[in-house]
PDB file of C-alpha atoms in Angstrom:
ATOM      1  CA  UNK A   1      10.048 -14.185   6.347  1.00 67.00           C
ATOM      2  CA  UNK A   2      13.499 -12.756   5.662  1.00 83.00           C
ATOM      3  CA  UNK A   3      13.855  -8.646   6.199  1.00 89.00           C
ATOM      4  CA  UNK A   4      14.801  -6.966   2.756  1.00 94.00           C
ATOM      5  CA  UNK A   5      17.106  -3.983   2.483  1.00 96.00           C
ATOM      6  CA  UNK A   6      15.711  -0.961   0.218  1.00 97.00           C
ATOM      7  CA  UNK A   7      17.483   2.105  -0.667  1.00 98.00           C
ATOM      8  CA  UNK A   8      15.424   4.922  -2.233  1.00 98.00           C
ATOM      9  CA  UNK A   9      17.308   7.490  -4.125  1.00 98.00           C
ATOM     10  CA  UNK A  10      14.698  10.426  -4.219  1.00 96.00           C
ATOM     11  CA  UNK A  11      15.375  14.230  -3.911  1.00 95.00           C
ATOM     12  CA  UNK A  12      11.153  14.509  -3.217  1.00 92.00           C
ATOM     13  CA  UNK A  13      10.421  14.570   0.149  1.00 93.00           C
ATOM     14  CA  UNK A  14       6.783  13.853  -0.566  1.00 90.00           C
ATOM     15  CA  UNK A  15       7.738  10.990  -3.067  1.00 91.00           C
ATOM     16  CA  UNK A  16       9.960   9.188  -0.562  1.00 93.00           C
ATOM     17  CA  UNK A  17       7.307   9.609   2.345  1.00 94.00           C
ATOM     18  CA  UNK A  18       4.806   7.747  -0.358  1.00 91.00           C
ATOM     19  CA  UNK A  19       7.292   4.850  -1.084  1.00 90.00           C
ATOM     20  CA  UNK A  20       8.397   4.618   2.572  1.00 92.00           C
ATOM     21  CA  UNK A  21       4.626   4.073   3.414  1.00 90.00           C
ATOM     22  CA  UNK A  22       3.472   1.912   0.975  1.00 89.00           C
ATOM     23  CA  UNK A  23       6.257  -0.688   2.098  1.00 88.00           C
ATOM     24  CA  UNK A  24       4.898  -0.338   5.220  1.00 87.00           C
ATOM     25  CA  UNK A  25       1.395  -1.815   4.310  1.00 86.00           C
ATOM     26  CA  UNK A  26       2.676  -4.319   2.970  1.00 85.00           C
ATOM     27  CA  UNK A  27       3.417  -7.932   4.513  1.00 82.00           C
ATOM     28  CA  UNK A  28       6.900  -8.195   3.411  1.00 84.00           C
ATOM     29  CA  UNK A  29       9.907  -7.356   6.230  1.00 88.00           C
ATOM     30  CA  UNK A  30      11.618  -4.140   4.539  1.00 90.00           C
ATOM     31  CA  UNK A  31      14.040  -1.890   5.777  1.00 92.00           C
ATOM     32  CA  UNK A  32      13.527   1.206   4.173  1.00 94.00           C
ATOM     33  CA  UNK A  33      16.876   3.609   3.560  1.00 96.00           C
ATOM     34  CA  UNK A  34      16.035   7.460   1.943  1.00 97.00           C
ATOM     35  CA  UNK A  35      19.055   9.389   0.435  1.00 97.00           C
ATOM     36  CA  UNK A  36      18.327  12.281  -1.376  1.00 97.00           C
ATOM     37  CA  UNK A  37      20.588  12.694  -3.892  1.00 97.00           C
ATOM     38  CA  UNK A  38      23.398  10.680  -6.472  1.00 96.00           C
ATOM     39  CA  UNK A  39      26.471  11.550  -4.758  1.00 97.00           C
ATOM     40  CA  UNK A  40      25.172  10.552  -1.308  1.00 98.00           C
ATOM     41  CA  UNK A  41      23.372   7.226  -3.385  1.00 98.00           C
ATOM     42  CA  UNK A  42      27.194   6.342  -4.379  1.00 98.00           C
ATOM     43  CA  UNK A  43      28.610   6.898  -0.804  1.00 97.00           C
ATOM     44  CA  UNK A  44      25.590   4.454   0.351  1.00 98.00           C
ATOM     45  CA  UNK A  45      26.388   2.050  -2.086  1.00 98.00           C
ATOM     46  CA  UNK A  46      30.452   2.069  -1.257  1.00 97.00           C
ATOM     47  CA  UNK A  47      29.769   2.304   2.185  1.00 96.00           C
ATOM     48  CA  UNK A  48      31.678   5.713   2.681  1.00 96.00           C
ATOM     49  CA  UNK A  49      31.749   8.635   5.571  1.00 95.00           C
ATOM     50  CA  UNK A  50      28.682   8.202   7.398  1.00 96.00           C
ATOM     51  CA  UNK A  51      27.088   5.200   5.388  1.00 96.00           C
ATOM     52  CA  UNK A  52      29.875   3.288   6.671  1.00 96.00           C
ATOM     53  CA  UNK A  53      27.858   1.371   8.834  1.00 96.00           C
ATOM     54  CA  UNK A  54      25.138   0.555   6.544  1.00 95.00           C
ATOM     55  CA  UNK A  55      24.022  -2.751   5.299  1.00 93.00           C
ATOM     56  CA  UNK A  56      23.992  -3.446   1.499  1.00 95.00           C
ATOM     57  CA  UNK A  57      20.633  -2.807  -0.354  1.00 97.00           C
ATOM     58  CA  UNK A  58      18.547  -5.752  -1.715  1.00 97.00           C
ATOM     59  CA  UNK A  59      17.260  -3.375  -4.117  1.00 97.00           C
ATOM     60  CA  UNK A  60      17.729   0.104  -5.262  1.00 98.00           C
ATOM     61  CA  UNK A  61      14.547   2.317  -6.331  1.00 98.00           C
ATOM     62  CA  UNK A  62      16.257   5.224  -8.257  1.00 98.00           C
ATOM     63  CA  UNK A  63      14.669   8.444  -9.421  1.00 96.00           C
ATOM     64  CA  UNK A  64      16.584   9.805 -12.739  1.00 95.00           C
ATOM     65  CA  UNK A  65      15.908  13.888 -11.838  1.00 93.00           C
ATOM     66  CA  UNK A  66      18.888  13.781  -9.069  1.00 95.00           C
ATOM     67  CA  UNK A  67      20.884  16.856  -7.886  1.00 94.00           C
ATOM     68  CA  UNK A  68      24.408  17.160  -7.613  1.00 92.00           C
ATOM     69  CA  UNK A  69      24.486  13.598  -9.407  1.00 94.00           C
ATOM     70  CA  UNK A  70      22.244  12.824 -11.892  1.00 95.00           C
ATOM     71  CA  UNK A  71      20.184   9.055 -11.412  1.00 96.00           C
ATOM     72  CA  UNK A  72      21.531   8.239 -15.012  1.00 96.00           C
ATOM     73  CA  UNK A  73      25.018   8.632 -13.335  1.00 97.00           C
ATOM     74  CA  UNK A  74      24.679   6.728 -10.782  1.00 98.00           C
ATOM     75  CA  UNK A  75      22.694   4.072 -13.169  1.00 97.00           C
ATOM     76  CA  UNK A  76      25.758   3.796 -15.050  1.00 97.00           C
ATOM     77  CA  UNK A  77      28.016   3.516 -12.407  1.00 97.00           C
ATOM     78  CA  UNK A  78      26.197   0.687 -10.440  1.00 98.00           C
ATOM     79  CA  UNK A  79      25.885  -1.382 -13.494  1.00 97.00           C
ATOM     80  CA  UNK A  80      29.631  -0.683 -14.419  1.00 96.00           C
ATOM     81  CA  UNK A  81      30.942  -1.564 -10.704  1.00 96.00           C
ATOM     82  CA  UNK A  82      31.907  -5.492 -10.098  1.00 96.00           C
ATOM     83  CA  UNK A  83      30.659  -5.098  -6.389  1.00 95.00           C
ATOM     84  CA  UNK A  84      27.422  -3.006  -6.933  1.00 97.00           C
ATOM     85  CA  UNK A  85      26.082  -4.687 -10.554  1.00 96.00           C
ATOM     86  CA  UNK A  86      23.888  -7.394  -9.475  1.00 96.00           C
ATOM     87  CA  UNK A  87      21.821  -5.079  -7.136  1.00 97.00           C
ATOM     88  CA  UNK A  88      18.536  -4.947  -8.595  1.00 98.00           C
ATOM     89  CA  UNK A  89      17.627  -1.105 -10.187  1.00 98.00           C
ATOM     90  CA  UNK A  90      14.045  -0.160 -10.454  1.00 97.00           C
ATOM     91  CA  UNK A  91      14.050   3.248 -11.462  1.00 97.00           C
ATOM     92  CA  UNK A  92      10.886   5.261 -10.807  1.00 94.00           C
ATOM     93  CA  UNK A  93      10.639   8.376 -12.284  1.00 92.00           C
ATOM     94  CA  UNK A  94       8.625  11.039 -13.633  1.00 90.00           C
ATOM     95  CA  UNK A  95      10.007  10.934 -17.265  1.00 91.00           C
ATOM     96  CA  UNK A  96       8.585   9.392 -20.188  1.00 92.00           C
ATOM     97  CA  UNK A  97      10.960  10.421 -22.323  1.00 94.00           C
ATOM     98  CA  UNK A  98      11.920   7.656 -24.967  1.00 96.00           C
ATOM     99  CA  UNK A  99      16.190   8.288 -24.647  1.00 96.00           C
ATOM    100  CA  UNK A 100      15.729   7.915 -20.625  1.00 96.00           C
ATOM    101  CA  UNK A 101      13.858   4.470 -21.133  1.00 96.00           C
ATOM    102  CA  UNK A 102      16.363   3.293 -23.844  1.00 97.00           C
ATOM    103  CA  UNK A 103      19.266   4.714 -21.593  1.00 97.00           C
ATOM    104  CA  UNK A 104      17.549   2.869 -18.561  1.00 97.00           C
ATOM    105  CA  UNK A 105      17.524  -0.700 -19.996  1.00 97.00           C
ATOM    106  CA  UNK A 106      20.922  -0.063 -21.942  1.00 96.00           C
ATOM    107  CA  UNK A 107      22.584   0.219 -18.606  1.00 96.00           C
ATOM    108  CA  UNK A 108      20.837  -2.843 -17.488  1.00 96.00           C
ATOM    109  CA  UNK A 109      17.984  -0.972 -15.073  1.00 97.00           C
ATOM    110  CA  UNK A 110      16.103  -4.352 -14.029  1.00 97.00           C
ATOM    111  CA  UNK A 111      12.730  -2.078 -14.741  1.00 96.00           C
ATOM    112  CA  UNK A 112      11.361   1.268 -15.374  1.00 97.00           C
ATOM    113  CA  UNK A 113       8.036   2.493 -14.077  1.00 94.00           C
ATOM    114  CA  UNK A 114       6.616   6.020 -14.544  1.00 94.00           C
ATOM    115  CA  UNK A 115       5.264   7.913 -11.654  1.00 88.00           C
ATOM    116  CA  UNK A 116       2.004   9.187 -11.813  1.00 82.00           C
ATOM    117  CA  UNK A 117       1.896  13.009 -11.889  1.00 70.00           C
ATOM    118  CA  UNK A 118      -0.537  12.854  -9.266  1.00 65.00           C
ATOM    119  CA  UNK A 119      -0.773  10.238  -6.383  1.00 54.00           C
TER     120      UNK A 119
END
């Protein structure tokens, strides 16, 4: 089975840990990397600085409410970058606001999942 590289962009350590643990329980070979804000997400994707040797992700799990650079900005940058736009982005957030859902799909998110309030 081929390894799948997953980038989790999530500022909550608890949520990031739950996501990482969930992938460990699957039969899929997943390499999960976590960054905590939108600035680091874009550096990771562009393989800049400390992320220069990272593998390109096959899937991005993106929270919308992030420090330094909002997830909405990150999504728009990814989907407007010729080198990155084909990477599937799954928005995984607590926001159930219709404008966030609409924005995400208008900016070519592949899916929008609302996190449960209590895990």
